[in-house]
mmCIF file of C-alpha atoms in Angstrom:
data_model
loop_
_atom_site.group_PDB
_atom_site.id
_atom_site.type_symbol
_atom_site.label_atom_id
_atom_site.label_comp_id
_atom_site.label_asym_id
_atom_site.label_seq_id
_atom_site.Cartn_x
_atom_site.Cartn_y
_atom_site.Cartn_z
ATOM 1 C CA ASP A 153 8.735 13.453 -7.153
ATOM 2 C CA ALA A 154 10.750 10.712 -8.068
ATOM 3 C CA GLY A 155 8.924 8.429 -5.260
ATOM 4 C CA ALA A 156 5.650 9.679 -6.665
ATOM 5 C CA ASN A 157 6.679 8.858 -10.271
ATOM 6 C CA ASP A 158 7.754 5.296 -9.081
ATOM 7 C CA VAL A 159 4.663 4.823 -7.824
ATOM 8 C CA HIS A 160 2.831 5.770 -10.914
ATOM 9 C CA TYR A 161 5.059 3.956 -12.979
ATOM 10 C CA GLY A 162 4.355 0.768 -11.261
ATOM 11 C CA ASN A 163 0.472 1.507 -11.696
ATOM 12 C CA VAL A 164 0.977 1.608 -15.597
ATOM 13 C CA ALA A 165 3.338 -1.609 -15.299
ATOM 14 C CA SER A 166 0.720 -3.233 -13.268
ATOM 15 C CA ALA A 167 -2.073 -2.119 -15.725
ATOM 16 C CA ARG A 168 -0.402 -3.670 -18.671
ATOM 17 C CA GLN A 169 -0.081 -7.071 -17.021
ATOM 18 C CA ALA A 170 -3.914 -6.711 -15.800
ATOM 19 C CA PHE A 171 -4.839 -5.868 -19.318
ATOM 20 C CA ALA A 172 -2.771 -8.963 -20.892
ATOM 21 C CA ASP A 173 -4.410 -11.103 -18.412
ATOM 22 C CA GLY A 174 -7.804 -9.738 -19.293
ATOM 23 C CA ARG A 175 -7.232 -10.276 -22.753
ATOM 24 C CA VAL A 176 -6.310 -13.716 -22.353
ATOM 25 C CA ALA A 177 -9.531 -14.540 -20.414
ATOM 26 C CA PHE A 178 -11.722 -12.367 -23.070
ATOM 27 C CA ASP A 179 -10.146 -14.594 -25.737
ATOM 28 C CA ARG A 180 -11.055 -17.737 -24.033
ATOM 29 C CA GLY A 181 -14.383 -16.341 -23.511
ATOM 30 C CA GLU A 182 -14.081 -16.299 -19.415
ATOM 31 C CA ALA A 183 -15.933 -13.075 -19.289
ATOM 32 C CA ASP A 184 -15.928 -12.911 -15.550
ATOM 33 C CA ALA A 185 -12.148 -12.956 -15.124
ATOM 34 C CA ALA A 186 -11.761 -10.796 -18.031
ATOM 35 C CA LEU A 187 -14.294 -8.097 -16.442
ATOM 36 C CA GLN A 188 -12.031 -8.227 -13.246
ATOM 37 C CA SER A 189 -8.952 -7.807 -14.998
ATOM 38 C CA PHE A 190 -9.982 -4.931 -17.021
ATOM 39 C CA SER A 191 -11.584 -3.304 -13.930
ATOM 40 C CA ASN A 192 -8.153 -3.582 -11.952
ATOM 41 C CA ALA A 193 -6.525 -2.071 -15.391
ATOM 42 C CA ARG A 194 -8.572 0.653 -15.575
ATOM 43 C CA PHE A 195 -8.751 1.420 -11.894
ATOM 44 C CA LEU A 196 -4.706 1.385 -12.112
ATOM 45 C CA LEU A 197 -4.848 3.675 -15.141
ATOM 46 C CA ASP A 198 -7.447 6.119 -13.718
ATOM 47 C CA ALA A 199 -5.086 6.375 -10.616
ATOM 48 C CA SER A 200 -1.953 7.070 -12.758
ATOM 49 C CA PHE A 201 -3.488 8.249 -16.232
ATOM 50 C CA GLY A 202 -1.206 11.272 -16.525
ATOM 51 C CA PHE A 203 1.986 9.200 -16.268
ATOM 52 C CA ALA A 204 0.944 6.648 -19.262
ATOM 53 C CA PRO A 205 3.371 7.059 -21.864
ATOM 54 C CA THR A 206 0.295 6.879 -24.540
ATOM 55 C CA SER A 207 -3.491 6.716 -24.282
ATOM 56 C CA GLY A 208 -3.518 3.297 -25.956
ATOM 57 C CA LEU A 209 -3.621 1.399 -23.099
ATOM 58 C CA LEU A 210 -6.421 3.025 -21.675
ATOM 59 C CA VAL A 211 -8.364 3.112 -24.838
ATOM 60 C CA ASP A 212 -7.796 -0.545 -25.181
ATOM 61 C CA THR A 213 -8.674 -1.375 -21.680
ATOM 62 C CA MET A 214 -11.903 0.654 -21.937
ATOM 63 C CA LEU A 215 -12.997 -1.018 -25.211
ATOM 64 C CA TYR A 216 -12.470 -4.737 -23.669
ATOM 65 C CA LEU A 217 -13.846 -3.466 -20.442
ATOM 66 C CA ALA A 218 -17.232 -2.511 -22.176
ATOM 67 C CA ALA A 219 -17.156 -5.619 -24.425
ATOM 68 C CA SER A 220 -16.770 -7.872 -21.112
ATOM 69 C CA GLN A 221 -19.663 -6.047 -19.839
ATOM 70 C CA MET A 222 -21.606 -6.655 -22.948
ATOM 71 C CA ALA A 223 -20.978 -10.434 -22.731
ATOM 72 C CA MET A 224 -22.006 -10.667 -19.118
ATOM 73 C CA LEU A 225 -25.307 -9.211 -19.985
ATOM 74 C CA ASP A 226 -26.472 -12.596 -21.732
ATOM 75 C CA ARG A 227 -25.367 -14.702 -18.522
ATOM 76 C CA PRO A 228 -27.232 -15.468 -15.266
ATOM 77 C CA MET A 229 -26.551 -12.990 -12.638
ATOM 78 C CA THR A 230 -23.472 -13.206 -10.730
ATOM 79 C CA GLU A 231 -22.487 -11.514 -7.386
ATOM 80 C CA GLU A 232 -21.581 -8.542 -9.215
ATOM 81 C CA GLU A 233 -24.619 -7.481 -11.573
ATOM 82 C CA ILE A 234 -24.036 -5.679 -14.795
ATOM 83 C CA SER A 235 -26.342 -3.998 -16.366
ATOM 84 C CA GLU A 236 -26.690 -2.356 -20.107
ATOM 85 C CA ARG A 237 -26.209 1.299 -18.271
ATOM 86 C CA ASP A 238 -22.653 -0.251 -17.078
ATOM 87 C CA VAL A 239 -21.816 -0.801 -20.983
ATOM 88 C CA ASP A 240 -23.069 2.786 -21.755
ATOM 89 C CA VAL A 241 -21.361 4.706 -18.960
ATOM 90 C CA THR A 242 -17.772 2.841 -20.066
ATOM 91 C CA LEU A 243 -18.299 3.596 -23.709
ATOM 92 C CA THR A 244 -19.557 7.445 -22.939
ATOM 93 C CA LYS A 245 -16.674 8.007 -20.920
ATOM 94 C CA LEU A 246 -14.414 6.456 -23.440
ATOM 95 C CA LEU A 247 -15.797 8.590 -26.335
ATOM 96 C CA VAL A 248 -16.078 11.717 -24.482
ATOM 97 C CA ARG A 249 -12.242 11.545 -24.124
ATOM 98 C CA TYR A 250 -11.973 10.319 -27.581
ATOM 99 C CA PRO A 251 -14.639 11.213 -29.946
ATOM 100 C CA ASP A 252 -12.896 10.399 -33.129
ATOM 101 C CA LEU A 253 -11.863 6.743 -31.945
ATOM 102 C CA VAL A 254 -10.601 4.247 -34.366
ATOM 103 C CA TYR A 255 -10.390 0.591 -33.176
ATOM 104 C CA ALA A 256 -10.023 -2.964 -34.492
ATOM 105 C CA ARG A 257 -13.675 -3.571 -35.231
ATOM 106 C CA ASP A 258 -12.946 -7.198 -36.222
ATOM 107 C CA ALA A 259 -11.874 -7.912 -32.576
ATOM 108 C CA PHE A 260 -15.424 -7.622 -31.329
ATOM 109 C CA GLU A 261 -18.359 -8.975 -31.908
ATOM 110 C CA PRO A 262 -21.219 -7.310 -34.253
ATOM 111 C CA PRO A 263 -23.505 -6.130 -31.517
ATOM 112 C CA PHE A 264 -20.756 -4.606 -29.791
ATOM 113 C CA ASN A 265 -19.650 -2.720 -32.595
ATOM 114 C CA SER A 266 -23.288 -1.450 -32.993
ATOM 115 C CA LYS A 267 -23.629 -0.357 -29.261
ATOM 116 C CA VAL A 268 -20.353 1.558 -29.839
ATOM 117 C CA GLN A 269 -21.768 3.157 -33.105
ATOM 118 C CA GLN A 270 -24.885 4.076 -31.106
ATOM 119 C CA ILE A 271 -22.948 5.808 -28.061
ATOM 120 C CA HIS A 272 -20.735 7.326 -30.647
ATOM 121 C CA GLU A 273 -23.734 9.205 -31.982
ATOM 122 C CA ARG A 274 -25.216 10.074 -28.726
ATOM 123 C CA VAL A 275 -21.808 11.625 -27.636
ATOM 124 C CA SER A 276 -21.469 13.495 -30.953
ATOM 125 C CA LYS A 277 -24.555 15.516 -29.753
ATOM 126 C CA MET A 278 -23.248 16.595 -26.489
ATOM 127 C CA PRO A 279 -22.328 20.052 -26.031
ATOM 128 C CA GLN A 280 -18.949 21.042 -27.121
ATOM 129 C CA GLY A 281 -16.402 23.837 -25.529
ATOM 130 C CA ASP A 282 -13.147 25.175 -26.009
ATOM 131 C CA LEU A 283 -9.763 24.738 -23.989
ATOM 132 C CA GLN A 284 -7.499 27.654 -23.441
ATOM 133 C CA VAL A 285 -4.028 26.886 -22.295
ATOM 134 C CA THR A 286 -1.636 29.347 -21.575
ATOM 135 C CA THR A 287 1.750 29.601 -19.688
ATOM 136 C CA GLU A 288 3.411 32.302 -17.751
ATOM 137 C CA ALA A 289 5.730 34.647 -19.127
ATOM 138 C CA ASP A 290 4.564 33.032 -22.506
ATOM 139 C CA ARG A 291 7.180 30.071 -21.973
ATOM 140 C CA PRO A 292 6.371 27.600 -24.754
ATOM 141 C CA ALA A 293 4.849 24.296 -23.332
ATOM 142 C CA ARG A 294 3.696 21.175 -24.867
ATOM 143 C CA VAL A 295 0.307 20.268 -24.334
ATOM 144 C CA TYR A 296 -1.230 16.862 -24.347
ATOM 145 C CA VAL A 297 -5.359 16.319 -24.128
ATOM 146 C CA ASN A 298 -6.113 12.878 -22.887
ATOM 147 C CA GLY A 299 -2.943 11.571 -23.980
ATOM 148 C CA VAL A 300 -2.935 12.880 -27.590
ATOM 149 C CA TYR A 301 -0.295 16.041 -28.140
ATOM 150 C CA ARG A 302 -2.367 18.879 -29.287
ATOM 151 C CA GLY A 303 0.329 21.652 -29.883
ATOM 152 C CA VAL A 304 2.501 24.429 -28.107
ATOM 153 C CA THR A 305 1.245 26.994 -25.921
ATOM 154 C CA PRO A 306 -0.207 29.508 -25.944
ATOM 155 C CA LEU A 307 -3.094 27.114 -27.573
ATOM 156 C CA THR A 308 -6.776 26.647 -27.874
ATOM 157 C CA VAL A 309 -7.967 23.037 -28.392
ATOM 158 C CA GLN A 310 -11.722 23.681 -30.089
ATOM 159 C CA GLY A 311 -14.576 21.377 -30.205
ATOM 160 C CA LEU A 312 -13.926 19.277 -26.836
ATOM 161 C CA VAL A 313 -17.165 17.157 -25.696
ATOM 162 C CA ALA A 314 -18.296 18.689 -22.235
ATOM 163 C CA GLY A 315 -16.967 16.257 -19.594
ATOM 164 C CA ARG A 316 -13.577 15.187 -17.837
ATOM 165 C CA HIS A 317 -10.566 15.414 -19.607
ATOM 166 C CA LEU A 318 -6.865 15.254 -18.680
ATOM 167 C CA VAL A 319 -4.756 17.978 -19.805
ATOM 168 C CA ARG A 320 -0.998 17.359 -19.267
ATOM 169 C CA VAL A 321 1.458 20.334 -19.733
ATOM 170 C CA LEU A 322 5.139 19.703 -20.278
ATOM 171 C CA ALA A 323 7.764 22.420 -20.353
ATOM 172 C CA GLN A 324 11.667 21.697 -20.232
ATOM 173 C CA GLY A 325 12.786 22.264 -16.792
ATOM 174 C CA PHE A 326 9.347 22.099 -15.128
ATOM 175 C CA ALA A 327 7.559 19.452 -13.416
ATOM 176 C CA VAL A 328 4.586 17.846 -15.243
ATOM 177 C CA THR A 329 1.344 19.573 -14.625
#
């Protein structure tokens, strides 16, 4: 486990650096470089999402990735074509995991904020379901869904939007599940 955790923590540290590099490029208006850095950060976080201490880095990465994709729409096509569908998919994945997303709107252009609102409305109409988490012998364990603490087992998390979610269960003396 220690070796695997070292890999995951290394991924998270690398993702932080990729995000920082992307943020500098984004602030300079260098959408190509920003897109590459945020894509790298997302890849690393997806590979080690359950080991990230908080969901904040993933949320920020996904927002800036979508904003960089959107900035690329107005540019002549490059070797990597970006479409509006790419922006929609990135924001949908983010808002399925975090339907109550609150972010610094002033960090982004109004058209991007409008796009986030449009996707939010679409996601809010998607089917929802409940997640029931129990543990053997009723041993209490802390439950995190998409990096957000939801309570102690036995637990039912209500109203999750249909889609992929990360569920992390932590109990003292046991490996992370």
